[in-house]
mmCIF file of C-alpha atoms and ligand atoms in Angstrom:
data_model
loop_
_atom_site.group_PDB
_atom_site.id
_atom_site.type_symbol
_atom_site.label_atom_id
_atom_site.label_comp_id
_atom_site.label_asym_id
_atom_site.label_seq_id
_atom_site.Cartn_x
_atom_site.Cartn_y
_atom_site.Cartn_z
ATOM 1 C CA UNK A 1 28.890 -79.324 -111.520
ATOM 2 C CA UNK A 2 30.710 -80.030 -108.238
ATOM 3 C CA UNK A 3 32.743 -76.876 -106.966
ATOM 4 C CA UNK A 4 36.403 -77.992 -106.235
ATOM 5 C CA UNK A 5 36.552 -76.935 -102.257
ATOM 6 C CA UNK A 6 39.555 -75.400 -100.847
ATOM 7 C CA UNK A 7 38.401 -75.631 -97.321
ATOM 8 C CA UNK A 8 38.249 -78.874 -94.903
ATOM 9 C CA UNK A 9 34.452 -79.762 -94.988
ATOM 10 C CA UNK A 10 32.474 -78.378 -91.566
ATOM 11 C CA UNK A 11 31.217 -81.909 -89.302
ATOM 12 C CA UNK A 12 29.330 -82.277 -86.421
ATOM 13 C CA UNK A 13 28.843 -85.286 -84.189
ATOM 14 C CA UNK A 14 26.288 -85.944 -82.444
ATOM 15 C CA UNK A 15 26.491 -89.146 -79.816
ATOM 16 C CA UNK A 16 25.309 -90.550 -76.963
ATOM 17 C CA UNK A 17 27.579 -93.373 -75.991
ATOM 18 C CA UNK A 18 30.464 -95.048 -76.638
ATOM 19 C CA UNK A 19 32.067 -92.974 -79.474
ATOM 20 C CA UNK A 20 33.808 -95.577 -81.338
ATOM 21 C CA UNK A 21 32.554 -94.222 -84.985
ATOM 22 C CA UNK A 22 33.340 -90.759 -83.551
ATOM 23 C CA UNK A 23 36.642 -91.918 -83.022
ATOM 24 C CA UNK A 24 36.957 -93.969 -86.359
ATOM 25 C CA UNK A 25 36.128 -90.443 -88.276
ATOM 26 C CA UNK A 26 38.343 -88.383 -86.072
ATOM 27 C CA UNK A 27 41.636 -91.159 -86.752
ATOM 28 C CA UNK A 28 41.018 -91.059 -90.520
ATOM 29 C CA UNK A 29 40.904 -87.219 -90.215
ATOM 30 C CA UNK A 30 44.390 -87.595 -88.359
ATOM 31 C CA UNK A 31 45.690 -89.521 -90.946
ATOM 32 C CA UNK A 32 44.601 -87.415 -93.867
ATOM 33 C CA UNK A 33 42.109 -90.089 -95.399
ATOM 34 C CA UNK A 34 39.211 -87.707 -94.718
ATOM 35 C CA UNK A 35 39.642 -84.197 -95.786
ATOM 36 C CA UNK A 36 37.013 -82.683 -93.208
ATOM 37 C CA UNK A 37 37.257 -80.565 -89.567
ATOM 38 C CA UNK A 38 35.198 -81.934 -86.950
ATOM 39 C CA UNK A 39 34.122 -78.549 -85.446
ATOM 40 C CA UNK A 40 31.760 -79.873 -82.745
ATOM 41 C CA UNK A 41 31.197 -82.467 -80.992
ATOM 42 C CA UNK A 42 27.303 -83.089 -79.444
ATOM 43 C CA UNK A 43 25.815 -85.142 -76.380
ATOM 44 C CA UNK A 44 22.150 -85.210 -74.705
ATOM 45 C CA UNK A 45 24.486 -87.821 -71.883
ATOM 46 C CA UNK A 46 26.910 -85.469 -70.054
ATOM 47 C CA UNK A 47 28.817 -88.336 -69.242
ATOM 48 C CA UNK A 48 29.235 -89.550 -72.331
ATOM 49 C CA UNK A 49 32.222 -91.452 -73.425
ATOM 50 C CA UNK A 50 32.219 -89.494 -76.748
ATOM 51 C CA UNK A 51 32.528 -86.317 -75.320
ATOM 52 C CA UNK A 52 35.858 -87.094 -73.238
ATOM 53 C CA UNK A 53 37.145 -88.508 -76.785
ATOM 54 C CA UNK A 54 36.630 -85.348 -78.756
ATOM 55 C CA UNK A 55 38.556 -83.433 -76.161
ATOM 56 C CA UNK A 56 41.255 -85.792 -75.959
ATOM 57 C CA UNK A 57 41.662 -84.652 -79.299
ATOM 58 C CA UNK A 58 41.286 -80.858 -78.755
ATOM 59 C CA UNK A 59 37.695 -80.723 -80.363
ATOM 60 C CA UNK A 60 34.767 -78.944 -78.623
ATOM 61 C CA UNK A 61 32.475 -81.300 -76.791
ATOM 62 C CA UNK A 62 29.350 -79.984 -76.172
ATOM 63 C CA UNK A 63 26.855 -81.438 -73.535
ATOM 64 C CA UNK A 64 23.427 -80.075 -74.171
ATOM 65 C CA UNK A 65 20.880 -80.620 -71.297
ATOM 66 C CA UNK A 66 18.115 -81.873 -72.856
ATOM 67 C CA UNK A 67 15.758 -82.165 -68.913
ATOM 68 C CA UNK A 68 15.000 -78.481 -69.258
ATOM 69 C CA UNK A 69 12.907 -79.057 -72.172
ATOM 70 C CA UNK A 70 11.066 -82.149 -70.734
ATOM 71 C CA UNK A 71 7.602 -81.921 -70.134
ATOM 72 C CA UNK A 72 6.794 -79.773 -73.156
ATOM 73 C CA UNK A 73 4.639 -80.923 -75.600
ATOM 74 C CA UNK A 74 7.234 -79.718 -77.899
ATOM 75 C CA UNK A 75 10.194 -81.205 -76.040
ATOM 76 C CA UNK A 76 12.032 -83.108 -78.895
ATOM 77 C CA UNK A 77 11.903 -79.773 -81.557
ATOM 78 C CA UNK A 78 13.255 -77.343 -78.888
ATOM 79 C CA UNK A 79 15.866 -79.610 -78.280
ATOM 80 C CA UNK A 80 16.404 -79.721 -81.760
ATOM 81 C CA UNK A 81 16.239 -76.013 -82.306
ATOM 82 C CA UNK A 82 18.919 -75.911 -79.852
ATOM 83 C CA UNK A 83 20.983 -78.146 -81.385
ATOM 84 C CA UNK A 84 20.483 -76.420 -84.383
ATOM 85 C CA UNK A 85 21.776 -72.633 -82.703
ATOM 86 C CA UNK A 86 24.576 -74.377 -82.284
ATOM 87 C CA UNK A 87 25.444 -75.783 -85.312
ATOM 88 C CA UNK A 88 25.005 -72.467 -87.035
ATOM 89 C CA UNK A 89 26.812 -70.979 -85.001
ATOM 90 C CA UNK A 90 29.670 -73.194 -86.427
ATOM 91 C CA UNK A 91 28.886 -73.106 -90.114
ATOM 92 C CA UNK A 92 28.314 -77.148 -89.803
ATOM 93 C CA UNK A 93 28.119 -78.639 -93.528
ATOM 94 C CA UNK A 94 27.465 -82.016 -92.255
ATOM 95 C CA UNK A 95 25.811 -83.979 -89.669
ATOM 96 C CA UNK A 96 27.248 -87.084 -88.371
ATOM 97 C CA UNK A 97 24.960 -88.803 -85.887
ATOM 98 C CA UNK A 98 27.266 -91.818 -84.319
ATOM 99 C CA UNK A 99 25.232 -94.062 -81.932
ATOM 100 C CA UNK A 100 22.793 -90.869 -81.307
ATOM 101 C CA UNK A 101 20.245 -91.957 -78.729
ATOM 102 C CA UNK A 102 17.583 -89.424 -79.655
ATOM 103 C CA UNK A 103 15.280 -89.357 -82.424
ATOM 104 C CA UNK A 104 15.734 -86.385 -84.427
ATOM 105 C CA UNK A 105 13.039 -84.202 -85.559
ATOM 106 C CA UNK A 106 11.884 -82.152 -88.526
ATOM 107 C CA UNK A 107 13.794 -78.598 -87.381
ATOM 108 C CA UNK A 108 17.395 -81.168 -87.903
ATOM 109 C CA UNK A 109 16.462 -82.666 -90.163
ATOM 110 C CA UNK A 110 14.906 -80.151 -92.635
ATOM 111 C CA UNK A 111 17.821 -78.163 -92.426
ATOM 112 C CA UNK A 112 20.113 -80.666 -92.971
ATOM 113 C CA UNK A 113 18.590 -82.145 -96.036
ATOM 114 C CA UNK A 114 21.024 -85.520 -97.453
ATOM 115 C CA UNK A 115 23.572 -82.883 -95.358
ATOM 116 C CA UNK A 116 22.583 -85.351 -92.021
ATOM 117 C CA UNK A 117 23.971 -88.718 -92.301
ATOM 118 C CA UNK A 118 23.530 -91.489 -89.463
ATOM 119 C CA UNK A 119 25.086 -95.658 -89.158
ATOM 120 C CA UNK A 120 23.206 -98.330 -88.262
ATOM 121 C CA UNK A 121 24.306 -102.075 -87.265
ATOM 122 C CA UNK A 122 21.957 -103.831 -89.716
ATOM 123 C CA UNK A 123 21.696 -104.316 -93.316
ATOM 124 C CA UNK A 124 18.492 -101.840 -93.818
ATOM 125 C CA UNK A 125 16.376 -101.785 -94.612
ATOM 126 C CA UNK A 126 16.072 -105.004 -92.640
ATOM 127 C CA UNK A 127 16.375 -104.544 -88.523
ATOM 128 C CA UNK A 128 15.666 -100.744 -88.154
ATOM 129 C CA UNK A 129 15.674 -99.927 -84.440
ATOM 130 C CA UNK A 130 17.012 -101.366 -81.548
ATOM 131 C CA UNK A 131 19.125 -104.895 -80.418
ATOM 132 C CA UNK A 132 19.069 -105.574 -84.256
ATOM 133 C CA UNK A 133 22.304 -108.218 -83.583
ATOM 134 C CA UNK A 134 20.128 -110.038 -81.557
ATOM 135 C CA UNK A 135 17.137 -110.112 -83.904
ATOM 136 C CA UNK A 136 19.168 -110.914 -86.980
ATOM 137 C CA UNK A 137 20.774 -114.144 -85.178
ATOM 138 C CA UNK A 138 17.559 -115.159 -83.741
ATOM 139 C CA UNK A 139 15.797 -114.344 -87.307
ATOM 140 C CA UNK A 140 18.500 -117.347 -88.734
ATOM 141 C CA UNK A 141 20.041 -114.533 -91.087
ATOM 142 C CA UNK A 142 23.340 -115.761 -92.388
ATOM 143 C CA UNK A 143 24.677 -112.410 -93.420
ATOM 144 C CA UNK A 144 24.344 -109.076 -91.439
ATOM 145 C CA UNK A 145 26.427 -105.735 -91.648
ATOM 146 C CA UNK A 146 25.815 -101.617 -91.269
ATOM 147 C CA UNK A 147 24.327 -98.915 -93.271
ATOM 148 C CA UNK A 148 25.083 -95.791 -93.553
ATOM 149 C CA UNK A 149 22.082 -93.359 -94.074
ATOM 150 C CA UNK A 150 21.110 -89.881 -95.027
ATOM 151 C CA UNK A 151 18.532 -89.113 -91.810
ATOM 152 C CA UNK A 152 15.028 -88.807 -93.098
ATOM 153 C CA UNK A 153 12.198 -88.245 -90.441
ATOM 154 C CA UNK A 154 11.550 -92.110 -90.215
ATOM 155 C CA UNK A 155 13.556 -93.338 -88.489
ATOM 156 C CA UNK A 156 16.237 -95.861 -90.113
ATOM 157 C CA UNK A 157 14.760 -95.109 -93.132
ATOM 158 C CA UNK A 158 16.976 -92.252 -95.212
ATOM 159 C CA UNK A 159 18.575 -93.328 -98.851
ATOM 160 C CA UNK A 160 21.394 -95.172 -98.143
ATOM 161 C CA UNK A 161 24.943 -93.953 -98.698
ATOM 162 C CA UNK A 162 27.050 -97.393 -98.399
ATOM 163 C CA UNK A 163 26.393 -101.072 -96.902
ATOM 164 C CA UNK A 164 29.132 -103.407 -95.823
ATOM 165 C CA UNK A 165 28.309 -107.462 -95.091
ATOM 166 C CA UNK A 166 29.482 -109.789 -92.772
ATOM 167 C CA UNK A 167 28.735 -113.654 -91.926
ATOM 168 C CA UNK A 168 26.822 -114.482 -89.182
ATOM 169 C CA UNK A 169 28.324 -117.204 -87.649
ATOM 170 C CA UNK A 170 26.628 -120.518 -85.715
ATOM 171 C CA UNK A 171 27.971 -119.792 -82.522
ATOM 172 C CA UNK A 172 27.239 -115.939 -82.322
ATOM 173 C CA UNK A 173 26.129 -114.062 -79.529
ATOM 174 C CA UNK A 174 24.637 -110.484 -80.466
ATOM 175 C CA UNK A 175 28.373 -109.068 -78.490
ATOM 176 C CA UNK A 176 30.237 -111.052 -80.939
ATOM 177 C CA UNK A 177 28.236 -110.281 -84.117
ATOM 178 C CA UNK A 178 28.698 -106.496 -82.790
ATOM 179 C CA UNK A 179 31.967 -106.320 -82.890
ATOM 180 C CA UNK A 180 32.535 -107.982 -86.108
ATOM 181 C CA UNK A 181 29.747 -105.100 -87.757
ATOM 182 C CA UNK A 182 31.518 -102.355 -85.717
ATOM 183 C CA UNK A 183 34.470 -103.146 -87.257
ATOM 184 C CA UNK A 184 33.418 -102.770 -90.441
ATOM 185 C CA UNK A 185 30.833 -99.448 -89.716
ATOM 186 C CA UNK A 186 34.572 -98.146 -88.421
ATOM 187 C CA UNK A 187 35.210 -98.338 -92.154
ATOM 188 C CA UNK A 188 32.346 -97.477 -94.146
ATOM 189 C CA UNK A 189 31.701 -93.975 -92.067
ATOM 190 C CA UNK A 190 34.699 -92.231 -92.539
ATOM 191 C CA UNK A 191 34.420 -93.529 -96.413
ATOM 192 C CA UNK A 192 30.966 -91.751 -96.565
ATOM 193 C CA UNK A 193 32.356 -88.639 -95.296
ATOM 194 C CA UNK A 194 35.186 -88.571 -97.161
ATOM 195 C CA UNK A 195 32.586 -89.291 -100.523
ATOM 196 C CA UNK A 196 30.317 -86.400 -99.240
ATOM 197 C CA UNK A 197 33.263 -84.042 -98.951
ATOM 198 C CA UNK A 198 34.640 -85.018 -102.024
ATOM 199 C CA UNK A 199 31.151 -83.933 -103.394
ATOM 200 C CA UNK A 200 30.399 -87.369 -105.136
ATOM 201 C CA UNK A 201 27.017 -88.376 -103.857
ATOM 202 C CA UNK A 202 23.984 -87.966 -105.866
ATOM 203 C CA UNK A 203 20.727 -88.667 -104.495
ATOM 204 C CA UNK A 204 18.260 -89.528 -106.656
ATOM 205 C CA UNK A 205 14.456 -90.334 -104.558
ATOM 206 C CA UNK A 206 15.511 -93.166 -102.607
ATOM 207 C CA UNK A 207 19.095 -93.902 -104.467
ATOM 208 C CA UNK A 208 22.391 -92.396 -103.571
ATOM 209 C CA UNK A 209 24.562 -92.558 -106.333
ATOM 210 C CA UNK A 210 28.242 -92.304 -105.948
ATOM 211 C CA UNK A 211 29.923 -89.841 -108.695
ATOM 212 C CA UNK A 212 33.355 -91.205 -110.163
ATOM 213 C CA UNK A 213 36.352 -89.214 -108.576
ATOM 214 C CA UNK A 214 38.277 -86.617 -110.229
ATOM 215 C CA UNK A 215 41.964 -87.270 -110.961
ATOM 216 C CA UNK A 216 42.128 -83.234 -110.646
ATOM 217 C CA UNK A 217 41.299 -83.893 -106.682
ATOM 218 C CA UNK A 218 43.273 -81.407 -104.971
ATOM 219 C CA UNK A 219 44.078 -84.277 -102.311
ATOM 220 C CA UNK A 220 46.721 -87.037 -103.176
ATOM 221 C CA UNK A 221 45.530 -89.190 -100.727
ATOM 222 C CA UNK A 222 43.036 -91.318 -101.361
ATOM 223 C CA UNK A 223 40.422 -92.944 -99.437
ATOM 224 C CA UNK A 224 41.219 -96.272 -97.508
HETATM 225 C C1 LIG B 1 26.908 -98.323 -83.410
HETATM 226 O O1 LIG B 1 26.700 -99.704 -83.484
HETATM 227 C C2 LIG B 1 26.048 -97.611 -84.419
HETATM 228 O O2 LIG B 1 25.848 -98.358 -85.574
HETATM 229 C C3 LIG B 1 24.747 -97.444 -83.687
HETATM 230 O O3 LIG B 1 25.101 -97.200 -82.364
HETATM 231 C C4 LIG B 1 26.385 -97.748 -82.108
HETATM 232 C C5 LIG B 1 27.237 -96.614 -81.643
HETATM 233 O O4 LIG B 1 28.520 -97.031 -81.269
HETATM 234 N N1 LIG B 1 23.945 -96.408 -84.271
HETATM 235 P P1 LIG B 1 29.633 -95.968 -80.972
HETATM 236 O O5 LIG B 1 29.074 -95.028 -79.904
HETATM 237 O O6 LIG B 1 29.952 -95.252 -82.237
HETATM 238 O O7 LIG B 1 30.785 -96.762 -80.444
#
């Protein structure tokens, strides 16, 4: 039995780059689509794009050095253990990782069990990894898309939470076929969040089920 929340659902980001998706879940937020509070806002980049986004928008963004744990053989789970200070500190419920350059390890992702979601540009399970536009025009695919993810230790590989399509077209570059995906990843995150917060996925082994909503939702907005 799902327990009816009366409290906006606790997110963290964590990103490297750009921050578009960061930005797509933040907007929905604003417009009351997704019922959650992004309380903090991740980088291993100090510069990163995503960072001066989240405090356009008056959230914390949080650059976390990763070079003074380089060197150890146990560089990647200090980081992580870190990472994961900090997002107890904030009560996180959820995990967002948006264009996340680092692999994660077991100390996120064990306590962050289908809690830890991540989006990918490809249809997975094909094109895990990286330049996956690129490989799925010069593989001849003729559809392509995103994936959103619960984050497993393989990487790319978690039960996955939704999947949108789109054509790949003759005269594609990997830029274009991008930012046709993007727009549509731009859609399907903030839909997963607002399904996790809404307490309607199931996952069964590899299979994320999505529960049917309750008309006794204490939101009357619905998702887009
Ligand atoms: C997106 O294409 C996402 O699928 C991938 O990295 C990119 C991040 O873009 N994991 P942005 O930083 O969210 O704009």
């Amino acid at each position: 039995m799902s327990i009816k929340r009366t409290d906006a659902l606790r997110v963290a980001v964590l990103a490297s780059g750009r921050g578009s998706n960061l930005q797509a879940v933040i907007d929905a937020i604003e417009a009351g689509t997704v019922q959650a509070k992004i309380v903090a806002v991740i980088s291993n980049k100090k510069e990163a794009p995503a960072l001066e986004r989240a405090r356009r928008h008056g959230l914390s963004g949080l650059f976390v050095d990763p070079k003074p744990y380089a060197g150890r053989p146990d560089s990647r789970e200090a980081y992580d253990r870190e990472l994961l200070t900090v997002l107890r500190q904030q009560d996180v419920e959820l995990v967002l990782l948006a264009g996340y350059m680092k692999i994660v390890t077991g100390i996120l992702v064990e306590a962050f069990v289908n809690r830890m979601m991540n989006i990918h540009p490809s249809l997975l399970p094909s094109f895990p990894g990286l330049d996956v536009q690129k490989k799925a025009i010069e593989w001849g695919c003729k559809v392509a898309g995103c994936t959103v993810h619960f984050v497993t230790e393989g990487v790319d590989e978690g039960p996955i939470i939704l999947q949108a399509a789109v054509p790949v077209l003759d005269d594609d570059t990997p830029d274009t076929l991008a930012a046709r995906i993007l727009e549509q990843e731009h859609k399907i995150y903030p839909r997963a969040v607002q399904l996790f917060a809404e307490g309607r996925l199931r996952v069964e082994g590899r299979r994320v089920f999505i529960e049917a909503g309750k008309p006794e939702r204490e939101s009357t907005r619905s998702p887009s």
